[in-house]
Tab-separated table of C-alpha atoms in Angstrom:
chain	number	residue	atom	x	y	z
A	1	MET	CA	0.000	0.000	0.000
A	2	PHE	CA	1.349	3.422	-0.955
A	3	ARG	CA	1.519	6.393	1.415
A	4	VAL	CA	2.251	10.069	0.933
A	5	ASN	CA	6.029	10.770	0.982
A	6	ASP	CA	6.839	7.185	0.007
A	7	TYR	CA	9.172	6.612	-2.912
A	8	VAL	CA	8.237	4.181	-5.672
A	9	ASN	CA	10.522	2.799	-8.378
A	10	ILE	CA	8.903	2.398	-11.810
A	11	ASP	CA	10.956	1.212	-14.797
A	12	GLY	CA	14.201	2.281	-13.101
A	13	LYS	CA	12.963	5.772	-12.208
A	14	GLU	CA	12.216	6.926	-8.695
A	15	TYR	CA	9.041	8.878	-7.957
A	16	LEU	CA	7.780	10.630	-4.827
A	17	VAL	CA	4.194	9.908	-3.774
A	18	SER	CA	3.289	13.550	-3.105
A	19	LYS	CA	-0.487	13.572	-2.682
A	20	PHE	CA	-3.514	11.311	-2.216
A	21	LEU	CA	-5.977	12.293	-4.954
A	22	GLY	CA	-8.904	10.111	-3.987
A	23	GLN	CA	-10.483	6.699	-3.901
A	24	GLY	CA	-12.243	5.392	-6.994
A	25	GLY	CA	-14.467	2.415	-7.557
A	26	MET	CA	-11.499	0.065	-8.016
A	27	GLY	CA	-8.649	1.537	-6.008
A	28	ASN	CA	-6.722	4.564	-4.777
A	29	VAL	CA	-5.223	7.342	-6.879
A	30	PHE	CA	-2.038	9.220	-5.943
A	31	LEU	CA	-0.115	12.102	-7.447
A	32	ILE	CA	3.532	11.145	-7.967
A	33	GLU	CA	6.464	13.351	-9.034
A	34	ASP	CA	9.614	12.443	-10.947
A	35	LYS	CA	12.586	13.339	-8.691
A	36	MET	CA	14.741	14.225	-11.696
A	37	ASN	CA	12.550	16.716	-13.580
A	38	ASP	CA	9.475	17.443	-11.402
A	39	SER	CA	7.096	15.963	-14.012
A	40	ARG	CA	3.868	14.720	-12.444
A	41	PHE	CA	1.794	11.596	-13.047
A	42	ALA	CA	-1.169	9.796	-11.560
A	43	LEU	CA	-0.659	6.362	-10.014
A	44	LYS	CA	-3.764	4.195	-9.706
A	45	THR	CA	-3.722	1.064	-7.562
A	46	LEU	CA	-6.216	-1.752	-8.099
A	47	GLN	CA	-7.103	-2.990	-4.637
A	48	TYR	CA	-9.928	-5.289	-5.855
A	49	TYR	CA	-7.781	-7.295	-8.224
A	50	ILE	CA	-8.202	-11.064	-7.774
A	51	PRO	CA	-4.904	-12.799	-8.625
A	52	ASP	CA	-5.534	-15.969	-10.592
A	53	ASP	CA	-4.117	-17.100	-13.923
A	54	ASN	CA	-7.130	-16.216	-16.077
A	55	ASN	CA	-7.669	-12.910	-14.332
A	56	HIS	CA	-4.013	-11.999	-14.621
A	57	ARG	CA	-3.869	-12.797	-18.343
A	58	SER	CA	-7.008	-10.755	-18.874
A	59	LEU	CA	-5.553	-7.836	-16.925
A	60	ILE	CA	-2.250	-7.812	-18.814
A	61	ASN	CA	-3.960	-8.226	-22.182
A	62	GLU	CA	-6.337	-5.348	-21.462
A	63	TRP	CA	-3.558	-3.035	-20.261
A	64	GLU	CA	-1.326	-3.860	-23.211
A	65	LYS	CA	-4.177	-2.801	-25.481
A	66	ALA	CA	-4.791	0.334	-23.426
A	67	ARG	CA	-1.150	1.424	-23.762
A	68	LYS	CA	-1.621	1.609	-27.543
A	69	ILE	CA	-4.239	4.355	-27.180
A	70	PHE	CA	-2.626	7.732	-27.684
A	71	HIS	CA	-4.857	10.746	-28.327
A	72	LYS	CA	-5.175	14.275	-26.921
A	73	ASN	CA	-8.665	13.389	-25.619
A	74	THR	CA	-7.601	10.253	-23.740
A	75	ILE	CA	-5.536	9.831	-20.595
A	76	ARG	CA	-2.155	8.392	-21.573
A	77	TYR	CA	-0.990	5.148	-19.938
A	78	TYR	CA	2.785	5.176	-19.479
A	79	GLY	CA	3.254	1.824	-17.814
A	80	PHE	CA	1.934	-0.658	-15.313
A	81	HIS	CA	2.988	-3.079	-12.616
A	82	ASP	CA	1.317	-6.503	-12.791
A	83	GLY	CA	1.351	-7.191	-9.043
A	84	LEU	CA	3.235	-10.482	-9.318
A	85	SER	CA	6.263	-9.011	-7.562
A	86	GLU	CA	6.538	-6.432	-4.774
A	87	PRO	CA	4.432	-4.435	-4.309
A	88	LYS	CA	1.771	-7.117	-4.688
A	89	THR	CA	-0.888	-4.573	-5.656
A	90	PRO	CA	-1.152	-3.920	-9.419
A	91	TYR	CA	-1.005	-0.269	-10.461
A	92	LEU	CA	-1.033	1.962	-13.513
A	93	LEU	CA	1.197	4.944	-14.231
A	94	MET	CA	-1.023	7.471	-15.987
A	95	GLU	CA	-1.120	11.001	-17.293
A	96	TYR	CA	-2.188	13.464	-14.606
A	97	ALA	CA	-5.132	15.789	-15.375
A	98	ASN	CA	-4.905	18.997	-13.347
A	99	SER	CA	-8.555	20.169	-13.394
A	100	GLY	CA	-10.480	17.255	-11.917
A	101	SER	CA	-13.267	15.215	-13.478
A	102	LEU	CA	-16.310	16.004	-15.612
A	103	GLU	CA	-18.403	14.932	-12.615
A	104	GLN	CA	-16.875	17.726	-10.499
A	105	PHE	CA	-17.166	20.195	-13.384
A	106	LEU	CA	-20.928	19.564	-13.738
A	107	LYS	CA	-21.532	19.823	-9.987
A	108	ASN	CA	-19.923	23.265	-10.031
A	109	GLN	CA	-22.324	24.631	-12.680
A	110	ASN	CA	-24.982	27.020	-11.365
A	111	CYS	CA	-26.892	27.325	-14.653
A	112	PHE	CA	-27.325	25.397	-17.879
A	113	LEU	CA	-24.447	25.396	-20.353
A	114	ASP	CA	-25.075	26.989	-23.726
A	115	GLU	CA	-25.196	24.735	-26.763
A	116	ASP	CA	-21.819	25.826	-28.151
A	117	THR	CA	-20.122	24.852	-24.877
A	118	CYS	CA	-21.970	21.515	-24.824
A	119	LEU	CA	-20.973	20.820	-28.430
A	120	GLU	CA	-17.321	21.630	-27.734
A	121	ILE	CA	-17.309	19.095	-24.877
A	122	PHE	CA	-19.280	16.552	-26.930
A	123	HIS	CA	-16.813	16.674	-29.822
A	124	GLN	CA	-13.800	16.225	-27.539
A	125	ILE	CA	-15.428	13.210	-25.872
A	126	ILE	CA	-16.377	11.743	-29.262
A	127	ASN	CA	-12.793	12.135	-30.481
A	128	GLY	CA	-11.491	10.379	-27.389
A	129	MET	CA	-14.049	7.582	-27.580
A	130	GLU	CA	-13.294	7.024	-31.250
A	131	ALA	CA	-9.631	6.481	-30.342
A	132	VAL	CA	-10.533	4.137	-27.474
A	133	ASN	CA	-12.984	2.079	-29.526
A	134	GLU	CA	-10.444	1.519	-32.278
A	135	VAL	CA	-8.613	-0.645	-29.717
A	136	LEU	CA	-11.162	-1.833	-27.136
A	137	ILE	CA	-14.643	-1.340	-25.682
A	138	HIS	CA	-14.454	0.910	-22.617
A	139	ARG	CA	-17.441	-0.573	-20.700
A	140	ASP	CA	-17.371	1.897	-17.802
A	141	ILE	CA	-18.067	5.357	-19.216
A	142	LYS	CA	-19.354	7.924	-16.703
A	143	PRO	CA	-18.575	11.568	-15.818
A	144	ASP	CA	-16.177	10.349	-13.118
A	145	ASN	CA	-14.048	8.659	-15.793
A	146	ILE	CA	-13.668	11.760	-17.956
A	147	PHE	CA	-10.981	14.204	-16.794
A	148	ILE	CA	-10.042	17.776	-17.663
A	149	ASP	CA	-6.499	18.979	-18.198
A	150	ASN	CA	-6.024	22.645	-19.105
A	151	GLY	CA	-9.496	22.740	-20.676
A	152	ILE	CA	-9.040	19.476	-22.614
A	153	PHE	CA	-11.496	16.676	-21.829
A	154	LYS	CA	-9.869	13.236	-21.650
A	155	ILE	CA	-11.339	9.731	-21.430
A	156	ALA	CA	-9.814	7.645	-18.610
A	157	ASP	CA	-10.031	4.192	-17.048
A	158	PHE	CA	-10.333	2.256	-20.311
A	159	GLY	CA	-8.996	-1.260	-19.865
A	160	LEU	CA	-10.204	-1.451	-16.258
A	161	ALA	CA	-13.771	-2.695	-16.676
A	162	LYS	CA	-12.799	-6.381	-16.337
A	163	ILE	CA	-11.399	-5.567	-12.912
A	164	ALA	CA	-14.588	-3.707	-12.036
A	165	GLU	CA	-16.524	-6.797	-13.042
A	166	GLU	CA	-14.646	-8.851	-10.448
A	167	LYS	CA	-15.613	-6.357	-7.750
A	168	THR	CA	-19.284	-6.238	-8.762
A	169	ARG	CA	-19.732	-9.931	-9.533
A	170	SER	CA	-21.950	-10.483	-6.486
A	171	LYS	CA	-24.354	-7.697	-7.466
A	172	THR	CA	-27.741	-8.411	-9.003
A	173	PHE	CA	-26.927	-7.007	-12.435
A	174	LYS	CA	-25.025	-9.300	-14.786
A	175	GLY	CA	-22.797	-6.990	-16.739
A	176	TRP	CA	-20.069	-4.477	-16.175
A	177	GLY	CA	-19.709	-0.764	-15.490
A	178	THR	CA	-21.563	1.665	-13.259
A	179	GLU	CA	-25.307	1.119	-13.023
A	180	PRO	CA	-26.648	4.577	-14.023
A	181	TYR	CA	-24.762	4.312	-17.343
A	182	ILE	CA	-25.104	0.622	-18.278
A	183	ALA	CA	-26.741	-0.214	-21.622
A	184	PRO	CA	-29.953	-2.303	-21.419
A	185	GLU	CA	-28.414	-5.208	-23.346
A	186	ALA	CA	-25.538	-5.457	-20.839
A	187	TYR	CA	-28.023	-6.725	-18.244
A	188	ARG	CA	-28.603	-9.665	-20.559
A	189	ALA	CA	-24.831	-10.268	-20.682
A	190	GLU	CA	-24.716	-9.784	-24.438
A	191	THR	CA	-21.507	-9.334	-26.446
A	192	ASN	CA	-19.669	-6.057	-25.786
A	193	THR	CA	-20.116	-3.592	-28.642
A	194	ILE	CA	-19.339	0.015	-29.459
A	195	GLN	CA	-23.091	0.674	-29.163
A	196	MET	CA	-22.854	-0.126	-25.438
A	197	ASP	CA	-20.279	2.654	-25.046
A	198	MET	CA	-22.488	4.933	-27.149
A	199	TYR	CA	-25.402	4.365	-24.779
A	200	SER	CA	-23.238	5.341	-21.798
A	201	ILE	CA	-21.910	8.408	-23.634
A	202	GLY	CA	-25.493	9.371	-24.517
A	203	HIS	CA	-26.296	9.516	-20.806
A	204	VAL	CA	-23.142	11.539	-20.190
A	205	PHE	CA	-24.188	13.990	-22.948
A	206	TYR	CA	-27.689	14.190	-21.438
A	207	GLN	CA	-26.119	15.051	-18.079
A	208	ILE	CA	-23.916	17.731	-19.651
A	209	ALA	CA	-26.931	19.260	-21.413
A	210	THR	CA	-29.344	19.155	-18.446
A	211	LEU	CA	-27.048	18.885	-15.374
A	212	LYS	CA	-29.006	15.804	-14.265
A	213	HIS	CA	-29.171	12.120	-15.105
A	214	ALA	CA	-31.857	11.219	-17.635
A	215	PHE	CA	-33.548	8.879	-15.129
A	216	GLY	CA	-32.897	10.864	-11.943
A	217	GLU	CA	-32.220	8.775	-8.835
A	218	GLN	CA	-33.292	5.139	-9.030
A	219	ASN	CA	-33.457	2.136	-6.719
A	220	ASN	CA	-33.730	-0.271	-9.660
A	221	TRP	CA	-31.422	0.876	-12.441
A	222	GLU	CA	-31.988	-2.227	-14.548
A	223	HIS	CA	-35.718	-1.514	-14.660
A	224	ALA	CA	-35.017	2.127	-15.542
A	225	HIS	CA	-32.654	1.309	-18.414
A	226	LEU	CA	-35.016	-1.304	-19.812
A	227	THR	CA	-38.259	0.661	-19.515
A	228	PHE	CA	-37.935	4.391	-18.678
A	229	ILE	CA	-38.269	7.143	-21.289
A	230	PRO	CA	-36.635	10.423	-20.137
A	231	PRO	CA	-37.800	13.945	-21.035
A	232	LEU	CA	-36.075	15.359	-24.108
A	233	PRO	CA	-33.022	17.427	-23.120
A	234	ASN	CA	-34.259	20.458	-25.104
A	235	LYS	CA	-37.411	20.460	-22.957
A	236	LEU	CA	-35.246	20.914	-19.849
A	237	ASN	CA	-32.559	23.201	-21.297
A	238	SER	CA	-33.928	25.632	-23.879
A	239	ASN	CA	-30.346	26.299	-25.038
A	240	ILE	CA	-30.328	22.851	-26.663
A	241	SER	CA	-31.685	22.633	-30.209
A	242	PRO	CA	-33.987	19.825	-31.402
A	243	LYS	CA	-31.188	18.475	-33.633
A	244	VAL	CA	-28.784	18.052	-30.701
A	245	ALA	CA	-31.596	16.555	-28.601
A	246	PHE	CA	-32.201	14.123	-31.481
A	247	VAL	CA	-28.541	13.016	-31.390
A	248	ILE	CA	-28.621	12.443	-27.615
A	249	ASN	CA	-31.929	10.599	-27.885
A	250	LYS	CA	-30.517	8.339	-30.615
A	251	LEU	CA	-27.458	7.521	-28.506
A	252	ILE	CA	-29.598	6.350	-25.579
A	253	ALA	CA	-32.049	4.365	-27.712
A	254	LYS	CA	-32.925	1.144	-25.914
A	255	LYS	CA	-32.349	-1.088	-28.942
A	256	PRO	CA	-28.683	-1.143	-30.041
A	257	ALA	CA	-29.762	-1.224	-33.697
A	258	ASN	CA	-31.432	2.168	-33.247
A	259	ARG	CA	-28.193	3.825	-32.089
A	260	TYR	CA	-25.425	5.154	-34.330
A	261	LYS	CA	-23.145	2.756	-36.178
A	262	THR	CA	-19.943	4.824	-35.815
A	263	TRP	CA	-18.688	7.828	-33.873
A	264	ASP	CA	-18.189	9.650	-37.161
A	265	CYS	CA	-21.952	9.431	-37.756
A	266	VAL	CA	-22.503	11.063	-34.350
A	267	ARG	CA	-19.948	13.732	-35.171
A	268	LYS	CA	-21.545	14.546	-38.539
A	269	ASP	CA	-25.032	14.868	-37.034
A	270	LEU	CA	-23.723	17.274	-34.379
A	271	ILE	CA	-21.904	19.319	-37.023
A	272	ASP	CA	-25.116	19.453	-39.078
A	273	SER	CA	-26.947	20.848	-36.039
A	274	THR	CA	-24.874	24.042	-36.260
A	275	LYS	CA	-25.996	24.657	-39.854
A	276	ASN	CA	-29.553	25.491	-38.898
A	277	VAL	CA	-29.134	29.280	-38.882
A	278	GLY	CA	-31.053	30.467	-41.981
A	279	ASP	CA	-34.531	31.825	-42.587
A	280	HIS	CA	-36.078	28.368	-42.193
A	281	LYS	CA	-34.599	27.642	-38.751
A	282	SER	CA	-37.981	27.684	-36.992
A	283	ALA	CA	-39.655	25.411	-39.552
A	284	ILE	CA	-36.740	22.959	-39.509
A	285	ASN	CA	-36.775	22.852	-35.704
A	286	ASN	CA	-40.517	22.217	-35.763
A	287	ILE	CA	-40.120	19.232	-38.091
A	288	LEU	CA	-37.228	17.872	-36.024
A	289	ASN	CA	-39.274	18.241	-32.846
A	290	ASN	CA	-42.081	16.273	-34.474
A	291	LYS	CA	-39.593	13.585	-35.550
A	292	ILE	CA	-38.195	13.291	-32.014
A	293	SER	CA	-41.725	13.098	-30.593
A	294	ARG	CA	-42.556	10.222	-32.943
A	295	ASP	CA	-39.329	8.447	-32.013
A	296	LEU	CA	-40.234	8.959	-28.365
A	297	GLU	CA	-43.614	7.324	-28.905
A	298	ILE	CA	-41.887	4.339	-30.515
A	299	ASP	CA	-39.574	4.087	-27.489
A	300	LYS	CA	-42.575	4.337	-25.161
A	301	THR	CA	-44.240	1.465	-27.009
A	302	LEU	CA	-41.050	-0.589	-26.745
A	303	SER	CA	-40.797	0.324	-23.068
A	304	LYS	CA	-44.382	-0.815	-22.486
A	305	GLN	CA	-43.597	-4.104	-24.196
A	306	GLN	CA	-40.482	-4.496	-22.028
A	307	ILE	CA	-42.541	-3.882	-18.873
A	308	GLN	CA	-45.197	-6.378	-19.964
A	309	ALA	CA	-42.547	-8.976	-20.816
A	310	GLN	CA	-40.856	-8.458	-17.439
A	311	GLU	CA	-44.156	-8.736	-15.570
A	312	LEU	CA	-45.114	-11.876	-17.512
A	313	GLN	CA	-41.732	-13.460	-16.761
A	314	ARG	CA	-42.032	-12.511	-13.094
A	315	ARG	CA	-45.554	-13.926	-12.870
A	316	ASN	CA	-44.542	-17.180	-14.567
A	317	ASP	CA	-41.529	-17.505	-12.264
A	318	ILE	CA	-43.841	-17.233	-9.244
A	319	LEU	CA	-46.294	-19.754	-10.691
A	320	LYS	CA	-43.530	-22.244	-11.457
A	321	PHE	CA	-42.108	-21.733	-7.963
A	322	GLN	CA	-45.504	-22.588	-6.466
A	323	PHE	CA	-45.856	-25.706	-8.584
A	324	ASN	CA	-42.365	-26.939	-7.732
A	325	SER	CA	-42.494	-26.071	-4.022
A	326	GLU	CA	-46.119	-26.976	-3.223
A	327	ILE	CA	-46.792	-29.855	-5.615
A	328	VAL	CA	-43.536	-31.422	-6.861
A	329	LEU	CA	-41.563	-31.120	-3.609
A	330	PRO	CA	-44.136	-32.907	-1.371
A	331	VAL	CA	-44.466	-35.657	-3.994
A	332	THR	CA	-40.659	-35.964	-4.178
A	333	ASP	CA	-40.497	-36.244	-0.379
A	334	PHE	CA	-43.099	-39.021	-0.523
A	335	VAL	CA	-41.124	-40.879	-3.222
A	336	ASN	CA	-37.919	-40.595	-1.171
A	337	ASP	CA	-39.670	-41.816	1.980
A	338	PHE	CA	-41.124	-44.769	0.049
A	339	ASN	CA	-37.724	-45.714	-1.366
A	340	ASN	CA	-36.119	-45.541	2.076
A	341	VAL	CA	-38.628	-48.138	3.251
A	342	SER	CA	-39.008	-50.307	0.135
A	343	GLY	CA	-35.314	-50.862	-0.504
A	344	SER	CA	-33.478	-51.203	-3.792
A	345	THR	CA	-35.650	-54.040	-5.132
A	346	ALA	CA	-38.814	-51.906	-5.332
A	347	MET	CA	-37.742	-48.389	-6.264
A	348	MET	CA	-40.162	-45.632	-7.207
A	349	LYS	CA	-38.794	-43.036	-9.656
A	350	ILE	CA	-39.745	-39.409	-10.191
A	351	SER	CA	-38.516	-37.273	-13.077
A	352	GLU	CA	-39.258	-33.671	-14.007
A	353	ILE	CA	-40.165	-32.683	-17.562
A	354	SER	CA	-40.077	-29.052	-18.683
A	355	GLY	CA	-41.638	-27.584	-21.802
A	356	LYS	CA	-41.417	-23.997	-23.044
A	357	ASN	CA	-43.903	-22.720	-20.471
A	358	ASP	CA	-45.544	-25.851	-19.057
A	359	LEU	CA	-44.044	-28.090	-16.404
A	360	ALA	CA	-44.588	-31.763	-15.687
A	361	CYS	CA	-43.273	-34.614	-13.604
A	362	LYS	CA	-43.726	-38.374	-13.855
A	363	ILE	CA	-43.774	-40.966	-11.077
A	364	VAL	CA	-43.103	-44.555	-12.165
A	365	PHE	CA	-43.382	-47.764	-10.106
A	366	ASP	CA	-43.737	-51.396	-11.157
A	367	ARG	CA	-44.810	-50.607	-14.757
A	368	LYS	CA	-47.434	-48.130	-13.547
A	369	PHE	CA	-47.151	-44.353	-13.641
A	370	VAL	CA	-48.712	-41.068	-12.553
A	371	ASN	CA	-48.224	-37.880	-14.596
A	372	ILE	CA	-48.591	-34.425	-13.075
A	373	TRP	CA	-48.725	-31.494	-15.489
A	374	PHE	CA	-48.963	-27.744	-14.923
A	375	HIS	CA	-49.930	-24.939	-17.323
A	376	PRO	CA	-49.639	-21.184	-16.514
A	377	LEU	CA	-52.526	-19.471	-18.300
A	378	THR	CA	-51.849	-17.193	-21.273
A	379	GLU	CA	-53.951	-14.730	-23.259
A	380	SER	CA	-55.068	-17.584	-25.518
A	381	ASP	CA	-56.641	-19.512	-22.604
A	382	VAL	CA	-60.070	-17.872	-22.915
A	383	LEU	CA	-63.555	-19.035	-23.819
A	384	LYS	CA	-64.673	-17.512	-27.131
A	385	ARG	CA	-68.262	-17.592	-28.362
A	386	TYR	CA	-70.445	-15.559	-30.679
A	387	ALA	CA	-73.800	-14.286	-29.414
A	388	ASP	CA	-76.392	-11.709	-30.435
A	389	ASP	CA	-76.270	-8.375	-28.633
A	390	ILE	CA	-79.322	-6.256	-27.734
A	391	TRP	CA	-79.232	-4.651	-31.176
A	392	GLY	CA	-79.308	-7.981	-32.970
A	393	GLY	CA	-75.676	-7.942	-33.959
A	394	ASN	CA	-73.539	-11.052	-33.687
A	395	ARG	CA	-70.572	-10.266	-31.455
A	396	LEU	CA	-67.585	-12.215	-30.194
A	397	HIS	CA	-67.640	-12.655	-26.416
A	398	ILE	CA	-64.409	-13.538	-24.600
A	399	THR	CA	-64.561	-14.968	-21.079
A	400	LYS	CA	-61.427	-15.426	-18.993
A	401	PRO	CA	-61.331	-18.522	-16.744
A	402	THR	CA	-62.529	-17.947	-13.195
A	403	MET	CA	-63.330	-20.271	-10.313
A	404	LYS	CA	-65.423	-19.302	-7.292
A	405	GLY	CA	-65.329	-15.733	-8.597
A	406	LYS	CA	-61.529	-15.573	-8.656
A	407	GLN	CA	-59.207	-15.325	-11.632
A	408	VAL	CA	-57.552	-18.605	-12.591
A	409	LEU	CA	-53.743	-18.201	-12.775
A	410	ALA	CA	-52.757	-21.744	-13.758
A	411	TRP	CA	-54.067	-25.250	-13.815
A	412	GLY	CA	-52.892	-28.784	-14.255
A	413	GLY	CA	-53.792	-32.411	-13.970
A	414	ILE	CA	-52.860	-35.604	-12.148
A	415	GLU	CA	-53.393	-38.681	-14.312
A	416	CYS	CA	-52.459	-42.326	-13.775
A	417	SER	CA	-51.896	-45.210	-16.155
A	418	ASP	CA	-55.511	-46.457	-15.828
A	419	LYS	CA	-56.759	-43.058	-17.117
A	420	LYS	CA	-58.193	-41.916	-13.782
A	421	GLY	CA	-57.272	-38.399	-12.772
A	422	LEU	CA	-57.894	-35.115	-10.994
A	423	ASN	CA	-57.305	-31.484	-11.881
A	424	ILE	CA	-55.422	-28.893	-9.849
A	425	VAL	CA	-56.305	-25.212	-10.198
A	426	LEU	CA	-54.388	-22.172	-8.925
A	427	VAL	CA	-56.541	-19.074	-8.407
A	428	HIS	CA	-55.770	-15.475	-7.492
A	429	SER	CA	-55.331	-14.837	-3.767
A	430	GLU	CA	-56.676	-11.719	-2.071
A	431	SER	CA	-53.906	-11.703	0.539
A	432	ASP	CA	-50.709	-11.883	-1.574
A	433	GLU	CA	-49.377	-12.486	-5.085
A	434	TYR	CA	-49.135	-16.229	-4.536
A	435	GLY	CA	-52.231	-18.136	-5.644
A	436	ASP	CA	-54.472	-20.568	-3.735
A	437	TRP	CA	-54.642	-24.204	-4.832
A	438	TYR	CA	-57.870	-26.132	-5.431
A	439	LEU	CA	-58.468	-29.779	-6.291
A	440	LEU	CA	-61.053	-30.460	-8.996
A	441	LYS	CA	-62.705	-33.896	-8.961
A	442	ASN	CA	-64.627	-34.561	-12.174
A	443	THR	CA	-67.141	-37.376	-12.663
A	444	HIS	CA	-69.917	-38.177	-15.135
A	445	SER	CA	-73.394	-37.053	-14.043
A	446	SER	CA	-76.709	-38.824	-14.529
A	447	PHE	CA	-77.178	-36.695	-17.658
A	448	SER	CA	-74.146	-38.300	-19.253
A	449	ARG	CA	-74.032	-41.586	-21.062
A	450	ASN	CA	-70.269	-41.716	-20.535
A	451	ASN	CA	-69.695	-41.692	-24.285
A	452	ASP	CA	-66.115	-40.528	-23.826
A	453	GLY	CA	-65.135	-43.808	-22.169
A	454	ARG	CA	-63.251	-42.138	-19.301
A	455	PRO	CA	-63.344	-43.675	-15.810
A	456	ASP	CA	-64.435	-41.656	-12.779
A	457	PRO	CA	-62.791	-39.482	-11.596
A	458	PHE	CA	-60.971	-38.119	-14.628
A	459	ALA	CA	-58.845	-35.082	-15.468
A	460	PHE	CA	-59.764	-32.562	-18.146
A	461	ASN	CA	-56.986	-31.542	-20.484
A	462	SER	CA	-56.065	-27.865	-20.755
A	463	ASP	CA	-58.354	-27.171	-23.755
A	464	GLU	CA	-61.313	-28.794	-21.984
A	465	LEU	CA	-60.710	-26.862	-18.767
A	466	VAL	CA	-61.177	-23.573	-20.641
A	467	LYS	CA	-64.773	-24.672	-21.383
A	468	GLU	CA	-65.589	-26.687	-18.258
A	469	ILE	CA	-64.122	-24.598	-15.422
A	470	HIS	CA	-67.233	-22.376	-15.567
A	471	ASN	CA	-69.534	-25.362	-14.889
A	472	ILE	CA	-68.591	-25.965	-11.262
A	473	GLY	CA	-71.850	-26.407	-9.330
A	474	VAL	CA	-73.907	-26.265	-12.536
A	475	MET	CA	-76.321	-29.023	-13.661
A	476	HIS	CA	-74.300	-30.532	-16.473
A	477	ILE	CA	-73.203	-33.795	-18.081
A	478	TYR	CA	-70.233	-33.684	-15.682
A	479	ASN	CA	-70.083	-33.165	-11.941
A	480	LEU	CA	-67.217	-30.808	-11.062
A	481	ALA	CA	-66.467	-30.718	-7.326
A	482	ALA	CA	-63.847	-28.246	-6.065
A	483	LYS	CA	-62.124	-28.188	-2.674
A	484	PRO	CA	-58.964	-26.556	-1.275
A	485	LEU	CA	-55.994	-28.699	-2.189
A	486	GLU	CA	-53.750	-30.339	0.384
A	487	ALA	CA	-50.516	-32.153	-0.481
A	488	LYS	CA	-52.014	-35.249	1.176
A	489	ASP	CA	-54.686	-35.385	-1.557
A	490	ILE	CA	-52.027	-35.887	-4.247
A	491	VAL	CA	-50.118	-38.446	-2.199
A	492	ASP	CA	-53.351	-40.387	-1.563
A	493	PHE	CA	-54.180	-40.388	-5.283
A	494	ILE	CA	-50.678	-41.651	-6.113
A	495	SER	CA	-50.829	-44.371	-3.463
A	496	ASN	CA	-54.161	-45.611	-4.852
A	497	SER	CA	-52.886	-45.553	-8.426
A	498	LEU	CA	-49.542	-47.386	-8.197
């Protein structure tokens, strides 16, 4: 560990550790001075580095790439220590920027920046990012990683994201970087692309233009990146033209395909924004505003779809959890208890079968079996019928499955090798988001001639349940009796079937 007034030897030169500059997300940063000529550098230690062979190779490979990046709008890397020898902490020797970070610069602003100032900063950052992306994907762009040296904005900390990933591996998000700036696709652990860096830069540009993050403060950043649509920057800062707002909006588009392909395309669109100075400026801005509004509506539609998809996935995860924990697990415990008693000569087997959305398990013993299947309801699981309305028109009526006045969430069946069976139904609970289980015992009534050849009791299949679930307690060719389900009911059915 380095301390102020320590001396450190790097590549045969001796440097004085003259000042502690701060603690970043991955380590400490010190100002060091060359004893021979008073030149100053930044030394960054990586305290969260995990020394193993793969990690070390990745670190060295990334830093070797980073050393090749040399541009006026990037922080120069002069050398590094791999941490395999003393001192055991890896560190980077970097160019020192004397005016702090973009984060500090923005916090010091008391009013919105004018567009010319924003564009000057944007172009410098674009130039730096273009140089970085020719060599590697940055993966951790944020205002804290952009520094200022004598008025020049410089990208920093490229080549460090893999180390950040080690530190954040236990977090709920799957990717890399700092949560307020992570591209939506990174949460799905997709391949790193330049469009991911563009998304992060888009949020940085938004912050420069409006002095606030596009999504404000969030407790769930993943949800925000996947679903939120921010106000247009020109609605918050009237200094920003619709054309520049369009560029920022395109950079933070949720779908990577809707972002720019290259940094030069971004640069050209920003340059074009300065050309709108003639007699038609107002009309052009009006058309551009309309274009951005339409794009925003498209993003809102996509966001709504993302929210619906997330909610559907969450609901199905809960339903599958209930089936596995409240149906499959008790049955598995019964099978294990039976096998502990029966011995190896009379083993009962249980296996789980998973479809795209449906779940099933099968219990087998002595050439007999019991199948248990489970189906979370979808939009297609509805009863459709045509009927005349009060005006004599023939209209399609759609009825969603309910039982005892409650919405049906999922259903299933328990069927044995002799065709006897029962149905299980999961209905909406008033007390929490977990459903309540019911057992459905179906038999033929006196109105039925038992033309279907099924024994009593029997299980309806999923298509039949859509039609028959509404006939509980109704005079019908079938008697449908429903009662709250207990795990013992399933075990009893299995024991009478095998």
